[in-house]
Short mmCIF file of C-alpha atoms and ligand atoms in Angstrom, two decimals:
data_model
loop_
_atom_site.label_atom_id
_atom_site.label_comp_id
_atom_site.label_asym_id
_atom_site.label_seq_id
_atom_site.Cartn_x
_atom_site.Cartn_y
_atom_site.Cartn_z
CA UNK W 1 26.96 4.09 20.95
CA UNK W 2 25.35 0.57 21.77
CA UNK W 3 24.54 -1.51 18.69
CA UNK W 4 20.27 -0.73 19.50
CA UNK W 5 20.91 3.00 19.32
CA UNK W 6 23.09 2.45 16.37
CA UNK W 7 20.33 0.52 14.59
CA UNK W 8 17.29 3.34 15.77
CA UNK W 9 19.62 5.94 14.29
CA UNK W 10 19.76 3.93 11.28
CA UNK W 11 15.98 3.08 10.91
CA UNK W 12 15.19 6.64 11.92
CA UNK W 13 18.04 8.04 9.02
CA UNK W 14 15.76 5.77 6.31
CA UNK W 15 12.30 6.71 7.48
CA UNK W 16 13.43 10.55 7.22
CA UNK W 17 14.87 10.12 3.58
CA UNK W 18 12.23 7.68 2.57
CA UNK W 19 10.00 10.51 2.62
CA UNK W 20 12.74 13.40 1.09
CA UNK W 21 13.52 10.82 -1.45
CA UNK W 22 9.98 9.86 -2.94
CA UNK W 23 9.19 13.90 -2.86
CA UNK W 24 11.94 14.61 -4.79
CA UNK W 25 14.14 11.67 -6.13
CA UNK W 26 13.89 9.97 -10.18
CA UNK W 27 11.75 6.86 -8.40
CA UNK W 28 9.32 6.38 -10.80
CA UNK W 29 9.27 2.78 -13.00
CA UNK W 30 10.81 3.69 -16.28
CA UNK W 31 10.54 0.49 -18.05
CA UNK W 32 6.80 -0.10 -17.44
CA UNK W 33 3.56 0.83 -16.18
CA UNK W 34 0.76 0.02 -14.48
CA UNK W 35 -1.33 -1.17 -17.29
CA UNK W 36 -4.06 0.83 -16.39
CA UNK W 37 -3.91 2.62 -19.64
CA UNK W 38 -4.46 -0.72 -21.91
CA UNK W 39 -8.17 -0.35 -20.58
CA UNK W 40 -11.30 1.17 -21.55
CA UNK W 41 -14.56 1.10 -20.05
CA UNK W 42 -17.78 0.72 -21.95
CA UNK W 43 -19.80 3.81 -22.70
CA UNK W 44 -23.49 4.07 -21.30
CA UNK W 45 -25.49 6.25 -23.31
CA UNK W 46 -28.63 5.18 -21.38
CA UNK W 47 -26.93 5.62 -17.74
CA UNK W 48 -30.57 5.94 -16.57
CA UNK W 49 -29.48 7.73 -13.20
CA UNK W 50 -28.75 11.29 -11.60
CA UNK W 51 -25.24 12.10 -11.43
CA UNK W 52 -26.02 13.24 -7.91
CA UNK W 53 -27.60 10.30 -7.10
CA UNK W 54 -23.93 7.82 -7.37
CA UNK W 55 -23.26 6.51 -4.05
CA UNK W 56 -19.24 5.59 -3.48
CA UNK W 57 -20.02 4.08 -0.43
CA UNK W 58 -18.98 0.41 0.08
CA UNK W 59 -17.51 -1.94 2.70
CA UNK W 60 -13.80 -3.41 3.41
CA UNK W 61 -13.01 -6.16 5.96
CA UNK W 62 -16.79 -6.07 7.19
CA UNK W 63 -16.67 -2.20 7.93
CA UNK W 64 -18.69 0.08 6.33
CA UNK W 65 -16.48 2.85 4.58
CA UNK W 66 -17.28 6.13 2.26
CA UNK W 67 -15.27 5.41 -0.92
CA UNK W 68 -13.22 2.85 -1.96
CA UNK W 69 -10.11 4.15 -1.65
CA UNK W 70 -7.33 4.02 1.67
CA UNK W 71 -4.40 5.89 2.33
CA UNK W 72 -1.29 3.33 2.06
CA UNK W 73 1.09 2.70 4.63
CA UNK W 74 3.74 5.68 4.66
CA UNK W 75 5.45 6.38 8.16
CA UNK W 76 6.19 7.06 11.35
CA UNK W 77 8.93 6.22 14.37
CA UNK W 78 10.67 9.35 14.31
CA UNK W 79 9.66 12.96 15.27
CA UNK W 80 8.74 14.51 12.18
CA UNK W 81 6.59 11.92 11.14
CA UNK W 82 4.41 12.91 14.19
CA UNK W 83 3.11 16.04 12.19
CA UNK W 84 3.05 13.74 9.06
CA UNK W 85 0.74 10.89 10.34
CA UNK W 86 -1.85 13.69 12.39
CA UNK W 87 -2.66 15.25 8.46
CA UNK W 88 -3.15 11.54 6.77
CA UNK W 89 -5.23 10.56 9.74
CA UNK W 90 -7.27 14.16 9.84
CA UNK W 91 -7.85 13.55 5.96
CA UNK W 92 -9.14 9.81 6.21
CA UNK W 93 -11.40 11.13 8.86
CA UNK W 94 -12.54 13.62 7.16
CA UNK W 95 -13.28 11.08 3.90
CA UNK W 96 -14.26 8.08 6.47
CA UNK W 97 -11.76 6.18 4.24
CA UNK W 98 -9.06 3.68 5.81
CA UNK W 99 -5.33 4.51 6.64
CA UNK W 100 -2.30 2.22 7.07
CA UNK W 101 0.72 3.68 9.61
CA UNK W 102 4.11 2.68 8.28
CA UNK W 103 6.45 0.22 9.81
CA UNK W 104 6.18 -0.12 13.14
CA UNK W 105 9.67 -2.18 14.04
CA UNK W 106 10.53 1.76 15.51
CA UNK W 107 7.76 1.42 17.79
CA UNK W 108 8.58 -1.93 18.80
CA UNK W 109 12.81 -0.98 19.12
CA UNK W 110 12.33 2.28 21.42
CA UNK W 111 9.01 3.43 23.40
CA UNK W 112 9.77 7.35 22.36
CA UNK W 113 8.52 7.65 19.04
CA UNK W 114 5.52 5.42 19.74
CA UNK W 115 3.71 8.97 20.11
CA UNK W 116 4.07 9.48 15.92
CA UNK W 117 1.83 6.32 15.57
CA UNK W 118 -0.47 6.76 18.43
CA UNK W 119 -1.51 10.31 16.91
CA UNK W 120 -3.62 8.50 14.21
CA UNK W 121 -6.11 7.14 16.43
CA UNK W 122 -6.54 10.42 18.07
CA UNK W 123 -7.25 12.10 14.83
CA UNK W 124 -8.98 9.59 12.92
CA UNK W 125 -10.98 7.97 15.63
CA UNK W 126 -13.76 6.37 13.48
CA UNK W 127 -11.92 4.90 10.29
CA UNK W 128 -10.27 1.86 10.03
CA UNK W 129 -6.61 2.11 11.08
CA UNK W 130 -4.11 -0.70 10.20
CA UNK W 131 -0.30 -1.48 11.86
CA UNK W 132 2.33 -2.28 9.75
CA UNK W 133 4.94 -4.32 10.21
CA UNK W 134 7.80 -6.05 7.17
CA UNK W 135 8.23 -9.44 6.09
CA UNK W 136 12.14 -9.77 7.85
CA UNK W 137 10.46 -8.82 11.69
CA UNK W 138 8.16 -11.66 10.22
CA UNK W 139 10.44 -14.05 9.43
CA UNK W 140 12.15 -13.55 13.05
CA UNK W 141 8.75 -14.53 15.10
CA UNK W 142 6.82 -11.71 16.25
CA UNK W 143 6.21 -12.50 20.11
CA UNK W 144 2.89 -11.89 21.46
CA UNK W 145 3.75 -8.77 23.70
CA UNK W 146 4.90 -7.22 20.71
CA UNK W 147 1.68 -7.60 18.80
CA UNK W 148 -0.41 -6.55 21.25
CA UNK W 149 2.11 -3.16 21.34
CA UNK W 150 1.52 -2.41 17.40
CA UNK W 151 -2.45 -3.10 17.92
CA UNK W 152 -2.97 -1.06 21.11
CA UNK W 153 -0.77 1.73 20.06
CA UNK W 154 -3.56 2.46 16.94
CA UNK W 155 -6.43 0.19 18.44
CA UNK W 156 -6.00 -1.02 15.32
CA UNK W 157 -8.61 -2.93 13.54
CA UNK W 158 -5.81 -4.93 11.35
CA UNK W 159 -1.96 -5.41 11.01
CA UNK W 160 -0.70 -5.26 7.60
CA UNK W 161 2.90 -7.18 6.72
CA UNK W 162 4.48 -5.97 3.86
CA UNK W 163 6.75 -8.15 1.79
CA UNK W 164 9.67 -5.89 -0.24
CA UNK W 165 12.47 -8.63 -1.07
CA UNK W 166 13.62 -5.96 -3.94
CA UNK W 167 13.66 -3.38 -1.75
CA UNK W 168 15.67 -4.89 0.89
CA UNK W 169 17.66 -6.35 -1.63
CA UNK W 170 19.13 -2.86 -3.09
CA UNK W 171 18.66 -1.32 0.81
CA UNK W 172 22.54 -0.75 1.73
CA UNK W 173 21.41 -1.75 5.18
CA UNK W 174 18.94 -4.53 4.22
CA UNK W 175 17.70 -7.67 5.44
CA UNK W 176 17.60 -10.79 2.64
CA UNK W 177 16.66 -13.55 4.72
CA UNK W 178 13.13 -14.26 3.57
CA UNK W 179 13.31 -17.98 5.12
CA UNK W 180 10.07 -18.87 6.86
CA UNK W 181 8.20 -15.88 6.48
CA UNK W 182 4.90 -17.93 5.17
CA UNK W 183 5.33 -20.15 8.37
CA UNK W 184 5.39 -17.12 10.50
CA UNK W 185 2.89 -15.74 8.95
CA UNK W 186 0.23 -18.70 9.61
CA UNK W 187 1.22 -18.80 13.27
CA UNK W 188 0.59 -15.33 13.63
CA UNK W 189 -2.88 -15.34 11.70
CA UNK W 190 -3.86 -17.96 13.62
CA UNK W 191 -3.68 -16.31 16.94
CA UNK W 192 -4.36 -12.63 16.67
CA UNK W 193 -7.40 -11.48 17.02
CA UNK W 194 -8.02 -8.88 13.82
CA UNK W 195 -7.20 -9.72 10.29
CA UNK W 196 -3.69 -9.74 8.64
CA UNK W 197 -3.70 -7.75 5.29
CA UNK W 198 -0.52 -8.47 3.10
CA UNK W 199 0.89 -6.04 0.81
CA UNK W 200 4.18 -5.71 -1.38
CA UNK W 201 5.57 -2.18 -2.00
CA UNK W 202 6.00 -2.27 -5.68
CA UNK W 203 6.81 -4.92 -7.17
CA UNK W 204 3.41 -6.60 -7.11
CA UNK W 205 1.74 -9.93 -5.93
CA UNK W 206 1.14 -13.08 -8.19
CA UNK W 207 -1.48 -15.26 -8.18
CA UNK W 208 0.41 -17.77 -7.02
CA UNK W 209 2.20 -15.97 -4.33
CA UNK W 210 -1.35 -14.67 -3.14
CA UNK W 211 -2.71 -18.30 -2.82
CA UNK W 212 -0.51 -19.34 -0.68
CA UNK W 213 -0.91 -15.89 1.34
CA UNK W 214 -4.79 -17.16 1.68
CA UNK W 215 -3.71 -20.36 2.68
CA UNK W 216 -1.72 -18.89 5.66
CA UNK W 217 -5.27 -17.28 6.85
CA UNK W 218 -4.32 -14.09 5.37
CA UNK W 219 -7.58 -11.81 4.77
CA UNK W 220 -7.06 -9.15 2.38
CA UNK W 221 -4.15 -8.67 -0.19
CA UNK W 222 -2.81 -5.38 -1.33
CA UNK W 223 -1.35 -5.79 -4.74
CA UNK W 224 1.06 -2.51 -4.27
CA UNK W 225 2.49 -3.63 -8.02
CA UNK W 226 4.90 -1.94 -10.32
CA UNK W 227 4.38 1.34 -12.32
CA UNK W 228 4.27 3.62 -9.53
CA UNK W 229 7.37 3.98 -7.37
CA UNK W 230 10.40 1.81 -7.49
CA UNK W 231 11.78 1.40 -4.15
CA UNK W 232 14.67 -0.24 -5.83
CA UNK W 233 15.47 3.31 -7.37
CA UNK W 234 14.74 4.93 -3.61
CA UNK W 235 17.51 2.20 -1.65
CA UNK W 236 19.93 3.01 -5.01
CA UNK W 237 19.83 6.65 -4.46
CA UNK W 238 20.20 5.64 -0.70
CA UNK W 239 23.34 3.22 -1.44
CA UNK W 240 24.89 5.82 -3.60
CA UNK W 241 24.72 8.53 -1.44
CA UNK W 242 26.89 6.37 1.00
CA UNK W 243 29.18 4.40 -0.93
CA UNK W 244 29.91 6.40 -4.20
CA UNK W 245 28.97 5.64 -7.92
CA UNK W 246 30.15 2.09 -6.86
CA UNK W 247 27.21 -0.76 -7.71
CA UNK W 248 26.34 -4.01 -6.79
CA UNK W 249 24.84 -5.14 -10.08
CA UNK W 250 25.75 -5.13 -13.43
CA UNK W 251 24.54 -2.33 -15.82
CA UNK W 252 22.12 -3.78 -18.27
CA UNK W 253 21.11 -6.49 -15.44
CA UNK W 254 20.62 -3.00 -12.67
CA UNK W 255 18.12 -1.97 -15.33
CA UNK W 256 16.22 -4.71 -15.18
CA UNK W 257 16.45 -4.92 -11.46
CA UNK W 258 15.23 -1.30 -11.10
CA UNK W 259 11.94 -1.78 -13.01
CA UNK W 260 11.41 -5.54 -11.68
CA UNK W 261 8.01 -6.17 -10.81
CA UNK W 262 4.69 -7.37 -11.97
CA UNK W 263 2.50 -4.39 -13.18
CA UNK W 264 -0.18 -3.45 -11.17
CA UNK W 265 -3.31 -3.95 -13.37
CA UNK W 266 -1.61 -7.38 -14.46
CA UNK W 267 -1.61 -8.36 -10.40
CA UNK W 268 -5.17 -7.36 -10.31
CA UNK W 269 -6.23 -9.79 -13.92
CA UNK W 270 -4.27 -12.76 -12.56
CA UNK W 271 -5.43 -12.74 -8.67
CA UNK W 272 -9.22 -12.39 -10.11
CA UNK W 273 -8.58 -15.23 -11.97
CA UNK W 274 -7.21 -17.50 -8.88
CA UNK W 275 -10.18 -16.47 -7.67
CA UNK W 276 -12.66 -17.73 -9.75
CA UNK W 277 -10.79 -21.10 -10.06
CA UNK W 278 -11.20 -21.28 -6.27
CA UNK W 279 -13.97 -19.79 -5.25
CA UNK W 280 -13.31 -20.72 -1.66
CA UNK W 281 -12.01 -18.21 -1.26
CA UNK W 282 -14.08 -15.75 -2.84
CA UNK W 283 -14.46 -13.57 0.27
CA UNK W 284 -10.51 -12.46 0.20
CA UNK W 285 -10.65 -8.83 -0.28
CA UNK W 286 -7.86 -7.28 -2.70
CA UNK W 287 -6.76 -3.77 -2.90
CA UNK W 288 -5.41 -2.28 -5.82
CA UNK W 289 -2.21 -0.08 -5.08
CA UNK W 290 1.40 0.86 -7.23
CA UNK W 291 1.01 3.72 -9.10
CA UNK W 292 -2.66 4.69 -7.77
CA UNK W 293 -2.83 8.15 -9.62
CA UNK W 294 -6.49 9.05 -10.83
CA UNK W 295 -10.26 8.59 -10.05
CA UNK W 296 -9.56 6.19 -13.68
CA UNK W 297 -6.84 4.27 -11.59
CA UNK W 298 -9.24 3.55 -8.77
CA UNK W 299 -12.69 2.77 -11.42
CA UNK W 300 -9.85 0.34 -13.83
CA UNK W 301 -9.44 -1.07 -10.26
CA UNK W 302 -12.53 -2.15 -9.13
CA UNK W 303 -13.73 -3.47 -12.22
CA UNK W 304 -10.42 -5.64 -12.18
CA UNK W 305 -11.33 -7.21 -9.48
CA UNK W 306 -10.39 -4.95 -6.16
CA UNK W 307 -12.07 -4.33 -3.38
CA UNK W 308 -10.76 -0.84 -2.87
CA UNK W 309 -7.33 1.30 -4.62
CA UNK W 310 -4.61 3.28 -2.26
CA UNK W 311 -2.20 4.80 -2.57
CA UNK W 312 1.11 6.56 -0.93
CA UNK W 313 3.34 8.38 -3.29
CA UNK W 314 1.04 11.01 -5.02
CA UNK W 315 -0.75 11.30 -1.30
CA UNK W 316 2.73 12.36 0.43
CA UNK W 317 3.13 14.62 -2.53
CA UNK W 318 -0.31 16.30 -2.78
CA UNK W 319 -0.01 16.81 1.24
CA UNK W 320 3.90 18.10 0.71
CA UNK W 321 1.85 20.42 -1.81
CA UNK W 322 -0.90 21.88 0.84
CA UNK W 323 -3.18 19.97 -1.97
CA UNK W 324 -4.33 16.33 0.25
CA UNK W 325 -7.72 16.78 1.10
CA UNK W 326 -8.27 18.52 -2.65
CA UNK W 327 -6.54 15.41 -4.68
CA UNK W 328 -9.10 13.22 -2.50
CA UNK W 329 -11.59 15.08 -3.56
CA UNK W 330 -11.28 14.91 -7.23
CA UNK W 331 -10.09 11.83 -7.45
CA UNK W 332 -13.42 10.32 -6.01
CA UNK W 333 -15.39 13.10 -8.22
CA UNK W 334 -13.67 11.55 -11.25
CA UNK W 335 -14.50 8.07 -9.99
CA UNK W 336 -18.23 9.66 -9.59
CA UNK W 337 -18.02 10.67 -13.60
CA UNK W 338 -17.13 7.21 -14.48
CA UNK W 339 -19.70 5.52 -12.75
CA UNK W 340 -22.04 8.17 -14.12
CA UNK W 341 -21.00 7.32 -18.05
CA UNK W 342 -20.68 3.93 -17.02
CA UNK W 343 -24.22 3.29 -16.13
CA UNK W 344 -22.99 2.42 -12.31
CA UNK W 345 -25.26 3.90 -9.72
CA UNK W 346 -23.19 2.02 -6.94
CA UNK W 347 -19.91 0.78 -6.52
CA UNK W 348 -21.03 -2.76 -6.60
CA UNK W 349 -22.52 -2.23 -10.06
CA UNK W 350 -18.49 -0.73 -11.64
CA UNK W 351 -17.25 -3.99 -10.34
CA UNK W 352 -19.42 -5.74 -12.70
CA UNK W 353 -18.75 -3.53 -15.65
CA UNK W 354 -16.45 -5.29 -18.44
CA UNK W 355 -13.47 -3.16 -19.20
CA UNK W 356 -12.61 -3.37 -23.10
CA UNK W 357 -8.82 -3.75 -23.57
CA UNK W 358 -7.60 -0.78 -26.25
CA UNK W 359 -6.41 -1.67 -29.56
C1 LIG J 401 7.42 7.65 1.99
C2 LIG J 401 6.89 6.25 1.90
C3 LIG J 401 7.15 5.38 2.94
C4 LIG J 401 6.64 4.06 2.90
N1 LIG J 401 6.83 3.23 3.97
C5 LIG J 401 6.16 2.04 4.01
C6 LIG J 401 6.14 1.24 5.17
O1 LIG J 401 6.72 1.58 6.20
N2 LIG J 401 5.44 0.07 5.13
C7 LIG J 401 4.78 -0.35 4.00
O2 LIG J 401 4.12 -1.39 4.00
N3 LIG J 401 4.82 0.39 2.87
C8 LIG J 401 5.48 1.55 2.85
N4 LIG J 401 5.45 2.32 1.71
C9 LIG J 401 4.94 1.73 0.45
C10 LIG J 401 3.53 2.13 0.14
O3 LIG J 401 2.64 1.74 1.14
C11 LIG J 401 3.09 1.54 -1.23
O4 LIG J 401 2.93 0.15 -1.12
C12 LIG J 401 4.05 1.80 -2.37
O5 LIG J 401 4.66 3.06 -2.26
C13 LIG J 401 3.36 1.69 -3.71
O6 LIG J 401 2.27 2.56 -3.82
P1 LIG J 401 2.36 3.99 -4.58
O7 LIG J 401 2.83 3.73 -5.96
O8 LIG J 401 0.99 4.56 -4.49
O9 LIG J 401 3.35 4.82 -3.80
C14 LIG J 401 5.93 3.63 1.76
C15 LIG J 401 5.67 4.54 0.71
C16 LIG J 401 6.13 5.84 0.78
C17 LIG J 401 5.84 6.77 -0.36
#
């Protein structure tokens, strides 16, 4: 076997139990949470408006969209996911809501599975779609034709980078060299013409780390912090199931390693703040993910400071389940009973509401 089919077998082997693994593996953060649950918000007992009346419309990356809330950035690049992506895209259709593909370094390795990206664009042809592509395919230089591959494939209206340093870090087959990955970044935001979003995968984004993500010309930032799924756990489960109860770390240091991260809500606190001491860049759009659960999640969210929530795990669950388009659907009626008791005929008006931390 050459050494490019050996490394599409491999890639293909991790998207496929990815998805097996976060169905049905322990992944969850043990040690933490989001930090959702510290917050309250403020009754209304004058709301002053008809329930029917609350519109979740609002807008992300100069697009018009019907609720604040995306699909995150799941899969693709092997057969199965085919079947996968067509129900994500049918449902953000169907909610005119945006949808991220997963990695695309398949698409860009071997032409044959482009077909389990390019499905998205057939079935969601109005919404936003974004390309995906990690921090270590980054950090190599991305050249031009390549780009142009992951955009046309989707006719995508973004490419999102993630950065997962812990997850390549515990990946028996990963990739640590973060080296120039902010320098790659700027060329590539400099030239291509749609926005870069960046998001982590779990383990959140600081304020400081998201500065100098805005400095590179970087457009939106997805928090994707801890208290959801720890892809730590997911690569651990992966490592053991190839080498044995053997690990890497040691055991009160793997604990802390397994729930490393900053908490979502705590990403969400300390980017707003960054903002306001620069307002410069007040027009950087943030999205709330890690552990995106509830209409509550997605209301905490926006009053925090995000533009929009998303989320991955509990959407590849509820579609494993038959349940996708339902769990949408209550979600954003829940979010449509907070804004109700919260006085908030519009989403811009929950983004102004002051959340009360609980005692
Ligand atoms: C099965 C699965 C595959 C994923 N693959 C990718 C990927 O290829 N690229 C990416 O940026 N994020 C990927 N993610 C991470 C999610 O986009 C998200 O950032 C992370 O899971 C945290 O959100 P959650 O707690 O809602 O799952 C994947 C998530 C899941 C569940």
């Amino acid at each position: 076997m050459s050494e490019s089919n050996h490394d599409n077998n491999i890639t293909i082997e991790r998207k496929h139990s990815h998805v097996e693994i976060c169905l049905h593996g322990d992944v969850a953060y043990n040690s933490k949470t989001t930090g959702f649950e510290r917050f309250d918000f403020q009754h209304d007992a004058l709301p002053e408006l008809r329930f029917s009346d609350i519109d979740l419309s609002t807008s992300f990356l100069g697009k018009k969209i019907a609720a604040p809330f995306m699909i995150s950035s799941m899969t693709g690049g092997y057969s199965e996911a085919a079947a996968l992506n067509r129900q994500l895209a049918e449902a953000s259709e169907h909610f005119q809501i945006p949808l991220g593909v997963g990695s695309m370094r398949q698409a860009l390795e071997n032409s044959s599975h482009r077909e389990s990206f390019a499905i998205v664009r057939k079935y969601a042809p109005s919404v936003q779609i974004f390309a995906n592509i990690g921090a270590p395919e980054i950090a190599k230089g991305l050249t031009d034709r390549e780009i142009n591959i992951m955009l046309e494939l989707l006719q995508a209206d973004g490419l999102i980078v993630h950065l997962n340093a812990a997850q390549e870090l515990f990946q028996p087959e990963g990739n640590t060299d973060f080296r120039h990955v902010l320098h790659q970044l700027a060329a590539i935001t400099a030239k291509i013409p749609v926005p870069v979003i960046v998001k982590e995968v779990g383990c959140g984004i600081s304020a400081s780390a998201a500065l100098r993500l805005i400095e590179a010309g970087v457009k939106a930032i997805d928090v994707a912090g801890a208290g959801g799924i720890s892809w730590q756990k997911v690569e651990e489960i992966r490592y053991t199931r190839q080498f044995g109860q053997e690990t890497r770390f040691s055991m009160p240091a793997l604990e802390e390693l397994l729930n490393w991260g900053i908490p979502t809500a705590q990403c969400l606190l300390d980017i707003r703040a960054m903002k306001r001491d620069h307002p410069e860049y007040k027009e950087i759009e943030i999205i709330a993910s890690g552990g995106i659960q509830s209409g509550a999640d997605i209301a905490k969210s926006l009053a925090l400071g995000a533009q929009l929530a998303a989320s991955a795990r509990h959407i590849l669950k509820a579609l494993h389940q038959g349940t996708l388009e339902k769990t949408i659907e209550t979600w954003l009626n829940d979010l449509r009973a907070i804004m109700f008791l919260s006085g908030s005929a519009k989403i811009e008006q929950l983004r102004h509401k002051r959340l009360i931390i609980k005692q």
